[in-house]
PDB file of C-alpha atoms in Angstrom:
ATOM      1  CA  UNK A  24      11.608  52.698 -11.202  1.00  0.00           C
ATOM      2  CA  UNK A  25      12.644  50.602 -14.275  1.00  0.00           C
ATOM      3  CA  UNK A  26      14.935  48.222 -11.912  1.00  0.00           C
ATOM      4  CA  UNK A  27      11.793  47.894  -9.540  1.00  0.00           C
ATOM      5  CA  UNK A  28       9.413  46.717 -12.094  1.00  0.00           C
ATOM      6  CA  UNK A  29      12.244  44.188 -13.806  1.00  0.00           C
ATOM      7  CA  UNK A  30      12.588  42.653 -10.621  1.00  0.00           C
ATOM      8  CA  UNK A  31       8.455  42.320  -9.840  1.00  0.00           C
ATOM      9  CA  UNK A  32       8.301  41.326 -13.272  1.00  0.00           C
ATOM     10  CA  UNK A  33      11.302  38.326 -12.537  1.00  0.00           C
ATOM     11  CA  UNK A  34       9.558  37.612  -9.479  1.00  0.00           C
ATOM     12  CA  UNK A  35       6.217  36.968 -10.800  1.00  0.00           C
ATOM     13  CA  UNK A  36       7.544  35.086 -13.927  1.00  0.00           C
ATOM     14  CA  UNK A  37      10.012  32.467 -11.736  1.00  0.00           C
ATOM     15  CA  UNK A  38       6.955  32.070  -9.624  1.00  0.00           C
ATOM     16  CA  UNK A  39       4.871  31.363 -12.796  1.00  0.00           C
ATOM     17  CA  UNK A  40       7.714  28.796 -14.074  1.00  0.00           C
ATOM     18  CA  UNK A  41       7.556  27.153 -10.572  1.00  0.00           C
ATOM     19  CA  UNK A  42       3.795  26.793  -9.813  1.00  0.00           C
ATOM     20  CA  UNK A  43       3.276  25.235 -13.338  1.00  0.00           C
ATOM     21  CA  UNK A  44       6.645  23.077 -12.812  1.00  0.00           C
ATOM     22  CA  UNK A  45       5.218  21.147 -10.066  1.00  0.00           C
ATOM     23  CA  UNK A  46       3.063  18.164  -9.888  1.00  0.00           C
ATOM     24  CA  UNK A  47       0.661  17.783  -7.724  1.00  0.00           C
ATOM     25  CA  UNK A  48      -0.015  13.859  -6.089  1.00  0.00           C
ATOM     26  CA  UNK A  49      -3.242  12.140  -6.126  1.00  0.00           C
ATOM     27  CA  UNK A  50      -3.785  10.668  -3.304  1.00  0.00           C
ATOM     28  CA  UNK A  51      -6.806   8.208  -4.237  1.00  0.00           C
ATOM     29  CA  UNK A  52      -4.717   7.530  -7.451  1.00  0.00           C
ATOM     30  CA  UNK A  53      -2.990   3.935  -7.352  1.00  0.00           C
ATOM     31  CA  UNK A  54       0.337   3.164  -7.101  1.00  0.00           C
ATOM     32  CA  UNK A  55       2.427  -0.025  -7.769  1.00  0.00           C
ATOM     33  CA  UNK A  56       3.557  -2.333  -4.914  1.00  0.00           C
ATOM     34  CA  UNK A  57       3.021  -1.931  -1.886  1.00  0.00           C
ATOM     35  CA  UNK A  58       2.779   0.747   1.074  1.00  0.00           C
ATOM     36  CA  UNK A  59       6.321   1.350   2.006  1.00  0.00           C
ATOM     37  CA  UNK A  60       4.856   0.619   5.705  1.00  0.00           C
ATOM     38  CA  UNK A  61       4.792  -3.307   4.544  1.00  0.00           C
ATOM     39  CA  UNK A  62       7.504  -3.307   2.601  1.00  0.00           C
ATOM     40  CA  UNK A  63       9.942  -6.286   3.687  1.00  0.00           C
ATOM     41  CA  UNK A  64       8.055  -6.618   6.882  1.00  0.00           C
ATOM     42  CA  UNK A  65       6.521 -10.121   7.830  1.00  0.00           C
ATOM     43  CA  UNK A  66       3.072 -10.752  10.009  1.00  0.00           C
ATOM     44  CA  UNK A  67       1.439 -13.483  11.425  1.00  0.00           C
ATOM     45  CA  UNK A  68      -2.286 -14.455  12.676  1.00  0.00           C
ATOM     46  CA  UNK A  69      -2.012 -17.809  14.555  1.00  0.00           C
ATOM     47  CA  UNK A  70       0.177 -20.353  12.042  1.00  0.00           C
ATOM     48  CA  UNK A  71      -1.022 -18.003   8.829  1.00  0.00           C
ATOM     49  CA  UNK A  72       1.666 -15.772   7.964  1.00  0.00           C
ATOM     50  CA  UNK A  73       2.428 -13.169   5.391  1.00  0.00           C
ATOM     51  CA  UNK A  74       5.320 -11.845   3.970  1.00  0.00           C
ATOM     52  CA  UNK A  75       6.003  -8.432   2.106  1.00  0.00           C
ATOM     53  CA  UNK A  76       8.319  -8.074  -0.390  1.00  0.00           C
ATOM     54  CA  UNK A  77       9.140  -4.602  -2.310  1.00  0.00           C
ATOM     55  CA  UNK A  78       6.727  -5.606  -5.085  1.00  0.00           C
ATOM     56  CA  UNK A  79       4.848  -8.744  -4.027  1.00  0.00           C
ATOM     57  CA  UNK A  80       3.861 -10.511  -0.816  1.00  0.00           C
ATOM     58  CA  UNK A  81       2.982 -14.378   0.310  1.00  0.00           C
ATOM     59  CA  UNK A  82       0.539 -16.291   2.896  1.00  0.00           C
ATOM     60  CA  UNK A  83       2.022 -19.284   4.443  1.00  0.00           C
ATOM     61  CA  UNK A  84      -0.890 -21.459   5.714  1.00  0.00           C
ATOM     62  CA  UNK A  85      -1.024 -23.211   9.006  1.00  0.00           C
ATOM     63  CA  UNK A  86       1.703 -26.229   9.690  1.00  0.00           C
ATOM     64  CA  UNK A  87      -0.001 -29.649   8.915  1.00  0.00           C
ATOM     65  CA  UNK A  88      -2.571 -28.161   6.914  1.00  0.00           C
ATOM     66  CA  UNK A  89      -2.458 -26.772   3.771  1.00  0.00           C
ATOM     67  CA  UNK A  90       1.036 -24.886   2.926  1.00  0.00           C
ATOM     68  CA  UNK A  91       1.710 -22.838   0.171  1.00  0.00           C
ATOM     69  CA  UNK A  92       4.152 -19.442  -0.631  1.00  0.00           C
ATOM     70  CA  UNK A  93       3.411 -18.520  -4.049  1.00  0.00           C
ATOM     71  CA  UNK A  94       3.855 -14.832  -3.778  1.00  0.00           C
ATOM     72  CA  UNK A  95       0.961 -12.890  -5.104  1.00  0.00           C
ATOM     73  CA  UNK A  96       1.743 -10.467  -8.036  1.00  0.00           C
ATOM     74  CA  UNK A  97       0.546  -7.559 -10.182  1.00  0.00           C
ATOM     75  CA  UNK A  98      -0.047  -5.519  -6.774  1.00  0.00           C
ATOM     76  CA  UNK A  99      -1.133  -2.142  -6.310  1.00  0.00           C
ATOM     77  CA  UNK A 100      -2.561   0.002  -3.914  1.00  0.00           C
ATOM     78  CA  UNK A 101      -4.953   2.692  -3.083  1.00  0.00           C
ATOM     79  CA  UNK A 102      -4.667   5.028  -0.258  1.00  0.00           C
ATOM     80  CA  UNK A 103      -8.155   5.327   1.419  1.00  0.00           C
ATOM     81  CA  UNK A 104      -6.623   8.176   4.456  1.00  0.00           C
ATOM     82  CA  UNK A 105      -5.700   7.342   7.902  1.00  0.00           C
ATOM     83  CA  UNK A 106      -3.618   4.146   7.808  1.00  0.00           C
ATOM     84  CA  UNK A 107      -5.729   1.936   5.077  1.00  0.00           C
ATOM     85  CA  UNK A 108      -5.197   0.762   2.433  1.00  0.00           C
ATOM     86  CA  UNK A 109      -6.928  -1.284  -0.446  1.00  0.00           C
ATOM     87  CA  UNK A 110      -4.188  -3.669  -2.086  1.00  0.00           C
ATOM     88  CA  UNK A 111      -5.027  -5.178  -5.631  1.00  0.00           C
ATOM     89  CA  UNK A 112      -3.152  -7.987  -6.351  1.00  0.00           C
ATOM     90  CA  UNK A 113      -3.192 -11.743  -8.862  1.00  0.00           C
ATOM     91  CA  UNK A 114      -3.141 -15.414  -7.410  1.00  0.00           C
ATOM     92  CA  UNK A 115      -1.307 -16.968  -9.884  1.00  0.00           C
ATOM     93  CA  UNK A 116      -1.780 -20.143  -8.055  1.00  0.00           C
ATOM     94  CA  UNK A 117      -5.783 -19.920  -7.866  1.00  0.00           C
ATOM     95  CA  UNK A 118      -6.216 -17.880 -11.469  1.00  0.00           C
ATOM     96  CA  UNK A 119      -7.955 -14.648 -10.050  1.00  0.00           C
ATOM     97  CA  UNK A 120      -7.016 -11.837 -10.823  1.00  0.00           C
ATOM     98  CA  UNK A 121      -8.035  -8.480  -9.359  1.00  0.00           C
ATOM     99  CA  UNK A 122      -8.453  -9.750  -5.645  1.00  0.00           C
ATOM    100  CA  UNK A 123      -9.162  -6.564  -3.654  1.00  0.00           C
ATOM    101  CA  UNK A 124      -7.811  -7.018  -0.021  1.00  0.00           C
ATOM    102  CA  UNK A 125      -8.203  -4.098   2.840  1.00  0.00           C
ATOM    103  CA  UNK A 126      -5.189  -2.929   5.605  1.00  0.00           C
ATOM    104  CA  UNK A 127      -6.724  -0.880   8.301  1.00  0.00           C
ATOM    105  CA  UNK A 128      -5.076   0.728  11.382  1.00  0.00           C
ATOM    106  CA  UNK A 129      -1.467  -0.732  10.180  1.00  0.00           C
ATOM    107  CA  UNK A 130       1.008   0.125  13.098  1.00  0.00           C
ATOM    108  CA  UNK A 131       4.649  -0.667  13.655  1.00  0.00           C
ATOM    109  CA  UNK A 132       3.578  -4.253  15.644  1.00  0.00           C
ATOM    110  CA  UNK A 133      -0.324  -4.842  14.414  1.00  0.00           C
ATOM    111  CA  UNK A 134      -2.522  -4.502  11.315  1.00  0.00           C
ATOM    112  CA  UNK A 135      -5.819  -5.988  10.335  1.00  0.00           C
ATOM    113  CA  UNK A 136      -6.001  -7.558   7.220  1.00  0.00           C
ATOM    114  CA  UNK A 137      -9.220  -8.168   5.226  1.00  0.00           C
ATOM    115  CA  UNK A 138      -9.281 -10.389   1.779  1.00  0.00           C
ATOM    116  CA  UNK A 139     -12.554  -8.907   0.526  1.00  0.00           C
ATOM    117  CA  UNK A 140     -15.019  -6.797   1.552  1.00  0.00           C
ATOM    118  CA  UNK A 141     -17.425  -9.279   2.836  1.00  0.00           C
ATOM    119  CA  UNK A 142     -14.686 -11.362   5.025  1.00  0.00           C
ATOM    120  CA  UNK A 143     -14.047 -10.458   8.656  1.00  0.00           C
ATOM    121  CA  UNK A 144     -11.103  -8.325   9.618  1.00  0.00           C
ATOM    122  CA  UNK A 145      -8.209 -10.192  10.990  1.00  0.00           C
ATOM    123  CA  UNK A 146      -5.407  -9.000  13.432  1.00  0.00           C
ATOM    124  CA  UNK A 147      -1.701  -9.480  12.436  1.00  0.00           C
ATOM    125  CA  UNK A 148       1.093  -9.155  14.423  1.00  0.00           C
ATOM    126  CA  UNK A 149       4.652  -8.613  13.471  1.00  0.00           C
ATOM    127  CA  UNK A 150       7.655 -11.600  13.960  1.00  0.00           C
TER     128      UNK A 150
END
């Protein structure tokens, strides 16, 4: 009887120890860089293209316009549940800061990519 009640007792204390041991992820908490879905991938809409790096990413405008690849930093993102994302990120080039930019249905080939909330969604294919 005593060796039954040491081991319940063991049990209940390394299962104690173990639930309080583990963290627990928030999902709507943010994280830094980017979605590991983006990372070092590269998209393009038309002549506009953007590049993903681990921590930061870059548009390239269209050819014979306006052409710039100053990567965008201090990202982070959001998880908002079934492929989308919100990404927060700095144009150093501009002087903004806090830019909030939307990824919906992201897939291995196409994503749509939103700067703000009131622009239009644009599809992005992979190269």
């Amino acid at each position: 009887m005593k060796i039954k009640s040491r081991i319940l007792l063991g049990t209940l204390v390394a299962m104690a120890v173990v639930s309080f041991g583990t963290s627990t992820v928030n999902a709507s908490s943010w994280h830094k860089g980017l979605p590991n879905s983006l990372k070092y991938t590269k998209w393009h809409h038309g002549s506009t293209k953007i590049n993903f790096g681990k921590k930061a990413f870059s548009l390239w405008g269209p050819e014979g316009g306006l052409k710039f690849g100053i990567p965008e930093t201090n990202v982070h993102y959001k998880y908002l549940g079934h492929h989308r994302y919100v990404i927060k990120h700095d144009e150093p080039h501009s002087g903004i800061t806090n830019v909030a930019s939307y990824v919906s249905h992201l897939s291995k080939t196409k994503f749509f990519w939103k700067w703000d909330k009131s622009s239009p969604w644009v599809a992005n294919y992979r190269y």
